[in-house]
mmCIF file of C-alpha atoms in Angstrom:
data_model
loop_
_atom_site.group_PDB
_atom_site.id
_atom_site.type_symbol
_atom_site.label_atom_id
_atom_site.label_comp_id
_atom_site.label_asym_id
_atom_site.label_seq_id
_atom_site.Cartn_x
_atom_site.Cartn_y
_atom_site.Cartn_z
ATOM 1 C CA MET A 22 -32.350 28.962 -20.191
ATOM 2 C CA LEU A 23 -35.506 31.462 -19.633
ATOM 3 C CA ARG A 24 -35.888 33.398 -22.698
ATOM 4 C CA VAL A 25 -38.138 36.520 -22.523
ATOM 5 C CA ASN A 26 -39.372 37.960 -25.634
ATOM 6 C CA ASN A 27 -41.017 40.705 -26.466
ATOM 7 C CA ILE A 28 -43.479 40.630 -23.363
ATOM 8 C CA TRP A 29 -46.446 42.792 -21.760
ATOM 9 C CA ALA A 30 -49.425 42.296 -19.940
ATOM 10 C CA LYS A 31 -52.170 45.194 -20.062
ATOM 11 C CA GLY A 32 -54.738 46.008 -17.042
ATOM 12 C CA ARG A 33 -57.829 47.976 -17.296
ATOM 13 C CA HIS A 34 -56.883 50.746 -18.580
ATOM 14 C CA HIS A 35 -53.311 51.477 -19.157
ATOM 15 C CA ALA A 36 -50.483 48.646 -19.416
ATOM 16 C CA LEU A 37 -49.555 46.704 -16.729
ATOM 17 C CA PHE A 38 -46.136 46.723 -17.572
ATOM 18 C CA GLY A 39 -43.971 47.428 -21.212
ATOM 19 C CA ARG A 40 -42.641 45.060 -23.637
ATOM 20 C CA THR A 41 -39.474 43.197 -22.024
ATOM 21 C CA SER A 42 -36.650 41.215 -23.505
ATOM 22 C CA PHE A 43 -34.220 39.196 -22.062
ATOM 23 C CA SER A 44 -32.059 35.983 -21.488
ATOM 24 C CA VAL A 45 -30.729 34.113 -18.276
ATOM 25 C CA GLY A 46 -28.613 31.042 -17.972
ATOM 26 C CA HIS A 47 -28.888 28.347 -15.525
ATOM 27 C CA GLY A 48 -27.385 29.461 -12.391
ATOM 28 C CA GLU A 49 -27.333 33.296 -13.157
ATOM 29 C CA VAL A 50 -28.928 36.542 -11.911
ATOM 30 C CA ILE A 51 -30.537 39.029 -14.186
ATOM 31 C CA ILE A 52 -31.335 42.635 -12.516
ATOM 32 C CA ILE A 53 -33.858 43.702 -14.485
ATOM 33 C CA GLN A 54 -35.060 47.503 -13.913
ATOM 34 C CA ALA A 55 -38.492 48.247 -12.947
ATOM 35 C CA ASP A 56 -39.965 52.434 -11.820
ATOM 36 C CA SER A 57 -42.849 51.636 -10.220
ATOM 37 C CA GLN A 58 -43.557 49.068 -7.556
ATOM 38 C CA MET A 59 -46.647 47.923 -9.914
ATOM 39 C CA GLU A 60 -44.464 47.070 -12.947
ATOM 40 C CA ARG A 61 -42.185 45.047 -10.379
ATOM 41 C CA THR A 62 -45.067 42.935 -8.682
ATOM 42 C CA SER A 63 -46.774 42.644 -12.457
ATOM 43 C CA LEU A 64 -43.748 41.116 -14.415
ATOM 44 C CA GLY A 65 -42.846 38.556 -11.466
ATOM 45 C CA LEU A 66 -46.045 37.444 -11.734
ATOM 46 C CA ALA A 67 -46.089 37.149 -14.938
ATOM 47 C CA LEU A 68 -42.443 35.579 -15.382
ATOM 48 C CA THR A 69 -43.837 33.010 -12.789
ATOM 49 C CA GLY A 70 -46.422 31.567 -14.747
ATOM 50 C CA ARG A 71 -49.420 33.657 -12.550
ATOM 51 C CA LEU A 72 -50.247 36.640 -14.943
ATOM 52 C CA PRO A 73 -51.805 36.110 -18.442
ATOM 53 C CA LEU A 74 -49.737 38.005 -20.912
ATOM 54 C CA SER A 75 -51.052 39.959 -23.858
ATOM 55 C CA GLY A 76 -48.769 39.401 -25.998
ATOM 56 C CA GLY A 77 -45.172 38.167 -26.595
ATOM 57 C CA GLU A 78 -43.760 34.902 -25.371
ATOM 58 C CA ILE A 79 -41.606 33.489 -22.468
ATOM 59 C CA PHE A 80 -39.303 30.739 -23.355
ATOM 60 C CA TRP A 81 -37.560 27.541 -21.006
ATOM 61 C CA SER A 82 -35.051 25.017 -21.220
ATOM 62 C CA ALA A 83 -34.009 22.780 -18.004
ATOM 63 C CA GLY A 84 -30.528 22.162 -19.439
ATOM 64 C CA ASP A 85 -28.302 23.329 -22.354
ATOM 65 C CA GLU A 86 -31.113 22.659 -24.807
ATOM 66 C CA GLU A 87 -32.463 25.244 -27.017
ATOM 67 C CA PRO A 88 -34.898 26.767 -25.087
ATOM 68 C CA GLN A 89 -39.168 26.212 -26.512
ATOM 69 C CA PRO A 90 -41.718 27.694 -25.459
ATOM 70 C CA ILE A 91 -43.428 27.008 -22.328
ATOM 71 C CA SER A 92 -47.091 27.037 -21.021
ATOM 72 C CA MET A 93 -48.320 29.229 -18.219
ATOM 73 C CA LYS A 94 -49.314 26.144 -16.396
ATOM 74 C CA LYS A 95 -45.939 24.414 -16.387
ATOM 75 C CA LEU A 96 -44.211 28.073 -15.748
ATOM 76 C CA ARG A 97 -46.517 27.887 -12.671
ATOM 77 C CA ARG A 98 -45.460 24.593 -11.536
ATOM 78 C CA ILE A 99 -40.736 25.256 -11.878
ATOM 79 C CA SER A 100 -41.314 28.924 -10.511
ATOM 80 C CA ASP A 101 -41.806 30.842 -7.283
ATOM 81 C CA ILE A 102 -42.157 34.533 -6.481
ATOM 82 C CA ILE A 103 -40.325 35.888 -3.744
ATOM 83 C CA ASP A 104 -41.174 37.773 -0.978
ATOM 84 C CA SER A 105 -43.628 40.034 -3.323
ATOM 85 C CA PRO A 106 -45.115 42.691 -1.193
ATOM 86 C CA ASP A 107 -49.300 42.366 -1.417
ATOM 87 C CA VAL A 108 -48.320 37.972 -2.630
ATOM 88 C CA THR A 109 -45.963 36.394 -0.422
ATOM 89 C CA ALA A 110 -44.260 38.900 1.413
ATOM 90 C CA PRO A 111 -45.234 38.663 5.151
ATOM 91 C CA GLU A 112 -47.300 40.285 6.726
ATOM 92 C CA GLN A 113 -45.716 43.093 9.519
ATOM 93 C CA HIS A 114 -47.577 41.850 12.645
ATOM 94 C CA MET A 115 -46.714 38.420 11.692
ATOM 95 C CA ARG A 116 -44.609 35.581 13.504
ATOM 96 C CA VAL A 117 -41.484 34.864 12.025
ATOM 97 C CA HIS A 118 -42.750 31.270 13.299
ATOM 98 C CA ASP A 119 -45.502 31.551 11.699
ATOM 99 C CA TYR A 120 -44.989 32.950 7.937
ATOM 100 C CA VAL A 121 -41.952 30.315 7.401
ATOM 101 C CA SER A 122 -44.326 27.432 8.472
ATOM 102 C CA GLU A 123 -47.115 28.935 5.683
ATOM 103 C CA MET A 124 -44.298 29.331 4.061
ATOM 104 C CA LEU A 125 -43.364 25.601 4.081
ATOM 105 C CA SER A 126 -46.418 24.489 3.620
ATOM 106 C CA TYR A 127 -47.083 25.919 0.008
ATOM 107 C CA ASN A 128 -43.905 23.445 -1.186
ATOM 108 C CA LEU A 129 -43.191 20.428 1.168
ATOM 109 C CA PRO A 130 -45.503 17.265 1.852
ATOM 110 C CA ILE A 131 -47.073 17.668 4.904
ATOM 111 C CA PHE A 132 -45.722 14.170 6.437
ATOM 112 C CA GLY A 133 -41.988 15.647 4.796
ATOM 113 C CA ARG A 134 -42.483 19.288 6.222
ATOM 114 C CA SER A 135 -40.276 19.968 9.399
ATOM 115 C CA ARG A 136 -41.414 21.938 12.468
ATOM 116 C CA ALA A 137 -40.898 25.743 11.970
ATOM 117 C CA SER A 138 -38.048 25.947 14.504
ATOM 118 C CA ARG A 139 -36.176 22.970 13.616
ATOM 119 C CA TRP A 140 -36.298 24.345 9.714
ATOM 120 C CA LEU A 141 -34.629 27.686 11.359
ATOM 121 C CA LYS A 142 -32.493 25.702 13.650
ATOM 122 C CA GLU A 143 -30.978 23.299 10.643
ATOM 123 C CA ARG A 144 -30.129 26.841 9.001
ATOM 124 C CA GLY A 145 -28.726 28.607 11.707
ATOM 125 C CA LEU A 146 -31.723 31.395 12.089
ATOM 126 C CA GLU A 147 -33.089 29.923 15.452
ATOM 127 C CA ASP A 148 -32.434 33.615 16.674
ATOM 128 C CA LEU A 149 -35.577 34.290 14.368
ATOM 129 C CA ASP A 150 -37.245 32.454 15.998
ATOM 130 C CA GLY A 151 -39.572 34.138 19.035
ATOM 131 C CA LEU A 152 -39.478 38.100 17.353
ATOM 132 C CA TRP A 153 -42.802 39.226 15.270
ATOM 133 C CA MET A 154 -40.831 40.402 11.458
ATOM 134 C CA ASP A 155 -41.332 44.193 12.265
ATOM 135 C CA GLU A 156 -38.085 43.448 14.046
ATOM 136 C CA LEU A 157 -35.942 41.897 11.004
ATOM 137 C CA ASP A 158 -33.765 43.981 10.279
ATOM 138 C CA GLY A 159 -33.104 44.909 6.522
ATOM 139 C CA GLU A 160 -30.584 41.684 5.919
ATOM 140 C CA MET A 161 -32.009 39.527 8.366
ATOM 141 C CA ASN A 162 -34.766 39.409 5.921
ATOM 142 C CA ILE A 163 -32.320 38.946 3.316
ATOM 143 C CA GLU A 164 -30.892 36.415 4.350
ATOM 144 C CA LEU A 165 -34.836 34.605 5.753
ATOM 145 C CA MET A 166 -36.130 35.083 2.315
ATOM 146 C CA THR A 167 -33.101 33.531 0.372
ATOM 147 C CA ALA A 168 -33.774 30.159 2.889
ATOM 148 C CA LEU A 169 -36.954 29.836 2.200
ATOM 149 C CA ALA A 170 -36.294 29.514 -1.323
ATOM 150 C CA GLN A 171 -33.629 27.251 -1.371
ATOM 151 C CA SER A 172 -36.148 24.802 0.623
ATOM 152 C CA SER A 173 -38.210 25.990 -2.530
ATOM 153 C CA PRO A 174 -38.230 22.724 -6.002
ATOM 154 C CA SER A 175 -38.984 25.418 -8.679
ATOM 155 C CA ASP A 176 -35.502 26.219 -10.620
ATOM 156 C CA LEU A 177 -36.936 30.109 -11.357
ATOM 157 C CA LEU A 178 -36.895 32.116 -8.439
ATOM 158 C CA VAL A 179 -38.119 36.055 -9.041
ATOM 159 C CA PHE A 180 -37.463 38.406 -6.234
ATOM 160 C CA ASP A 181 -39.239 41.200 -6.133
ATOM 161 C CA THR A 182 -37.981 44.964 -5.025
ATOM 162 C CA PRO A 183 -35.280 42.330 -2.771
ATOM 163 C CA SER A 184 -33.710 46.528 -2.647
ATOM 164 C CA ARG A 185 -35.959 47.759 -0.392
ATOM 165 C CA HIS A 186 -34.798 45.954 2.139
ATOM 166 C CA LEU A 187 -31.139 46.832 1.956
ATOM 167 C CA ASN A 188 -30.526 49.492 -0.232
ATOM 168 C CA HIS A 189 -26.832 48.915 -1.724
ATOM 169 C CA THR A 190 -26.632 46.273 -4.108
ATOM 170 C CA TYR A 191 -23.184 45.015 -2.792
ATOM 171 C CA MET A 192 -25.384 43.680 0.673
ATOM 172 C CA TRP A 193 -28.475 41.629 -1.011
ATOM 173 C CA LEU A 194 -27.045 40.077 -4.517
ATOM 174 C CA PRO A 195 -24.281 37.889 -2.832
ATOM 175 C CA TYR A 196 -27.335 36.269 -1.486
ATOM 176 C CA LEU A 197 -28.970 35.476 -4.565
ATOM 177 C CA GLU A 198 -25.676 34.961 -6.223
ATOM 178 C CA GLU A 199 -24.630 31.922 -3.463
ATOM 179 C CA LEU A 200 -28.153 30.862 -4.315
ATOM 180 C CA ALA A 201 -28.509 30.493 -8.228
ATOM 181 C CA ALA A 202 -24.993 28.594 -7.654
ATOM 182 C CA ASP A 203 -25.447 25.970 -5.656
ATOM 183 C CA GLU A 204 -23.461 23.180 -6.319
ATOM 184 C CA GLU A 205 -26.218 20.915 -5.561
ATOM 185 C CA ARG A 206 -29.076 22.704 -7.235
ATOM 186 C CA PRO A 207 -28.394 25.387 -9.134
ATOM 187 C CA ARG A 208 -31.422 28.000 -9.875
ATOM 188 C CA THR A 209 -31.622 30.960 -12.981
ATOM 189 C CA VAL A 210 -32.814 33.926 -10.584
ATOM 190 C CA VAL A 211 -34.248 37.408 -11.664
ATOM 191 C CA ALA A 212 -34.678 40.135 -8.851
ATOM 192 C CA ILE A 213 -37.026 43.055 -10.267
ATOM 193 C CA VAL A 214 -35.355 46.875 -8.333
ATOM 194 C CA PRO A 215 -35.863 50.253 -9.329
ATOM 195 C CA HIS A 216 -32.589 50.955 -10.303
ATOM 196 C CA ILE A 217 -29.841 48.637 -11.609
ATOM 197 C CA SER A 218 -26.211 49.744 -9.739
ATOM 198 C CA ARG A 219 -23.196 51.204 -11.975
ATOM 199 C CA ASP A 220 -21.078 48.381 -11.387
ATOM 200 C CA TRP A 221 -22.698 46.234 -11.527
ATOM 201 C CA ARG A 222 -21.199 43.664 -14.865
ATOM 202 C CA GLY A 223 -23.715 40.838 -14.977
ATOM 203 C CA ALA A 224 -26.784 40.541 -17.137
ATOM 204 C CA ARG A 225 -29.552 43.345 -16.885
ATOM 205 C CA ALA A 226 -32.673 44.425 -19.314
ATOM 206 C CA VAL A 227 -35.254 47.091 -18.424
ATOM 207 C CA VAL A 228 -38.948 47.260 -18.264
ATOM 208 C CA GLY A 229 -40.529 48.169 -21.414
ATOM 209 C CA SER A 230 -38.776 49.364 -24.603
ATOM 210 C CA VAL A 231 -41.948 51.443 -26.475
ATOM 211 C CA HIS A 232 -43.713 54.366 -25.163
ATOM 212 C CA MET A 233 -47.041 53.814 -24.323
ATOM 213 C CA ASP A 234 -50.219 56.437 -25.442
ATOM 214 C CA GLN A 235 -52.905 57.052 -21.757
ATOM 215 C CA ASP A 236 -55.200 53.578 -23.200
ATOM 216 C CA GLY A 237 -52.000 52.022 -22.873
ATOM 217 C CA GLU A 238 -51.195 50.924 -26.183
ATOM 218 C CA PHE A 239 -47.770 51.068 -27.169
ATOM 219 C CA GLU A 240 -46.790 54.210 -30.122
ATOM 220 C CA PRO A 241 -43.641 53.058 -32.141
ATOM 221 C CA ALA A 242 -40.538 54.644 -31.949
ATOM 222 C CA GLU A 243 -39.714 57.785 -33.838
ATOM 223 C CA GLU A 244 -37.218 57.337 -36.099
ATOM 224 C CA PRO A 245 -34.455 59.515 -35.949
ATOM 225 C CA ALA A 246 -34.776 62.708 -39.026
ATOM 226 C CA GLU A 247 -32.018 61.100 -41.892
ATOM 227 C CA GLU A 248 -29.534 64.248 -42.163
ATOM 228 C CA LEU A 249 -29.046 65.133 -46.199
ATOM 229 C CA THR A 250 -26.202 65.502 -48.319
ATOM 230 C CA GLU A 251 -25.242 68.648 -49.760
ATOM 231 C CA THR A 252 -26.258 67.599 -52.608
ATOM 232 C CA GLU A 253 -29.861 66.761 -51.460
ATOM 233 C CA GLU A 254 -30.096 69.818 -49.694
ATOM 234 C CA LEU A 255 -29.205 72.311 -52.830
ATOM 235 C CA THR A 256 -31.804 69.922 -54.867
ATOM 236 C CA ALA A 257 -34.584 69.981 -52.091
ATOM 237 C CA ALA A 258 -33.844 73.264 -51.942
ATOM 238 C CA GLU A 259 -34.512 73.965 -56.045
ATOM 239 C CA GLU A 260 -37.967 71.812 -55.732
ATOM 240 C CA LEU A 261 -39.225 73.999 -53.010
ATOM 241 C CA THR A 262 -38.357 77.602 -55.238
ATOM 242 C CA GLN A 263 -40.333 75.705 -58.381
ATOM 243 C CA THR A 264 -43.933 75.027 -56.892
ATOM 244 C CA GLU A 265 -43.413 78.026 -54.464
ATOM 245 C CA PRO A 266 -45.937 79.816 -55.316
ATOM 246 C CA VAL A 267 -45.055 84.191 -57.215
ATOM 247 C CA ILE A 268 -47.118 86.118 -54.908
ATOM 248 C CA ASP A 269 -47.256 90.084 -57.314
ATOM 249 C CA VAL A 270 -46.954 92.496 -54.909
ATOM 250 C CA VAL A 271 -48.532 95.748 -55.639
ATOM 251 C CA GLU A 272 -47.572 98.988 -54.746
ATOM 252 C CA VAL A 273 -49.246 101.758 -52.915
ATOM 253 C CA ARG A 274 -48.174 105.570 -53.215
ATOM 254 C CA GLU A 275 -49.293 108.346 -51.719
ATOM 255 C CA VAL A 276 -51.250 110.905 -53.897
ATOM 256 C CA GLU A 277 -49.791 114.331 -53.059
ATOM 257 C CA GLU A 278 -52.097 116.721 -53.139
ATOM 258 C CA ILE A 279 -52.442 119.279 -55.381
ATOM 259 C CA PRO A 280 -51.832 123.143 -54.869
ATOM 260 C CA LEU A 281 -54.490 125.884 -56.215
ATOM 261 C CA THR A 282 -52.927 127.869 -58.904
ATOM 262 C CA SER A 283 -55.757 130.772 -58.166
ATOM 263 C CA SER A 284 -56.223 132.708 -55.117
ATOM 264 C CA ILE A 285 -59.808 132.367 -55.511
ATOM 265 C CA PRO A 286 -61.753 129.718 -53.802
ATOM 266 C CA LEU A 287 -63.572 126.940 -55.408
ATOM 267 C CA ALA A 288 -67.127 128.332 -54.782
ATOM 268 C CA SER A 289 -67.170 131.437 -55.394
ATOM 269 C CA ALA A 290 -65.430 131.055 -59.212
ATOM 270 C CA ALA A 291 -68.281 127.401 -59.607
ATOM 271 C CA SER A 292 -70.604 131.039 -58.658
ATOM 272 C CA GLY A 293 -68.871 133.591 -61.799
ATOM 273 C CA ALA A 294 -69.283 130.445 -63.802
ATOM 274 C CA LEU A 295 -72.344 129.236 -64.045
ATOM 275 C CA GLY A 296 -73.443 133.527 -63.796
ATOM 276 C CA GLN A 297 -71.850 134.425 -67.085
ATOM 277 C CA THR A 298 -73.308 130.911 -68.495
ATOM 278 C CA THR A 299 -76.319 132.004 -67.748
ATOM 279 C CA ASP A 300 -76.474 135.496 -69.450
ATOM 280 C CA HIS A 301 -75.294 133.919 -72.277
ATOM 281 C CA LYS A 302 -78.191 131.530 -72.745
ATOM 282 C CA THR A 303 -80.645 135.125 -71.831
ATOM 283 C CA ASP A 304 -78.083 136.816 -74.989
ATOM 284 C CA ASN A 305 -79.118 133.952 -77.430
ATOM 285 C CA GLN A 306 -82.444 133.652 -76.403
ATOM 286 C CA LYS A 307 -82.630 137.909 -76.793
ATOM 287 C CA THR A 308 -80.334 137.748 -80.670
ATOM 288 C CA SER A 309 -82.908 134.504 -81.733
ATOM 289 C CA ASN A 310 -86.307 136.967 -80.746
ATOM 290 C CA GLU A 311 -84.915 139.504 -82.450
ATOM 291 C CA LYS A 312 -84.372 137.196 -85.853
ATOM 292 C CA THR A 313 -87.522 135.908 -85.732
ATOM 293 C CA VAL A 314 -89.972 139.475 -84.989
ATOM 294 C CA ALA A 315 -88.037 141.017 -88.502
ATOM 295 C CA GLN A 316 -88.874 137.783 -90.300
ATOM 296 C CA LYS A 317 -91.960 138.361 -89.586
ATOM 297 C CA THR A 318 -92.000 141.774 -90.930
ATOM 298 C CA ALA A 319 -90.118 140.989 -93.743
ATOM 299 C CA GLU A 320 -93.088 138.057 -94.606
ATOM 300 C CA LYS A 321 -96.166 140.874 -94.322
ATOM 301 C CA GLU A 322 -94.029 143.767 -96.437
#
């Protein structure tokens, strides 16, 4: 049984794939959805021990026992990544014969290894022997890849984007199910694809359950806001009213213009008042002078 607990891998600038968790039993197929080809290939390499993890852990058990943590070295020994673009997928300019020879050399000892032509004939694929890889259609590709996977001694087989050969799941999935449920040697099969069909009722998982920022760091998921009861809403409103500062509003009114009661201009009235004041001062001065002369005359007499 394979159990993956919250694994992820960080690249140079950002995460190669987001946190992923799932479990799949022996003899079963799980389909994992990953949006980009980089995510699919990176996850496939991580699940087969060929890419170091930045977090999380992988558990494995060969039988019905409880899965135990497994090292990357041991994980590489028991697993294979199948048909991964730019990793194990064949180049289009290769012959089928040459690609089969190369794949068999990884899994079988040199003395017990059958020739590619005989290997293809034993599996009913002799028609592919003289073809180039770019001459194979989607069904031929899937049939060839599953046949090579069946020859692998590995118990964990990870297929990278098998849907790129055949768009519809029902066209490529039966090959993987037959490989997993082989009576002589059941396997654990993982298929990483960009989309999971609605008709699939088996085990499934989606890469990246937590959002990442631009630096490749994981951001916690936002918790939904709790709904307040009617009593709590009233209490919150009262507290808001009590704590809210009261601002005095000063009303500014427009001052009405007071009409003049006299028709005399202000300048003329001011001049008249000034003239009266001056005349009054002159009369007082004359009276004072007259009093002074009278006093002097009386003193002489």
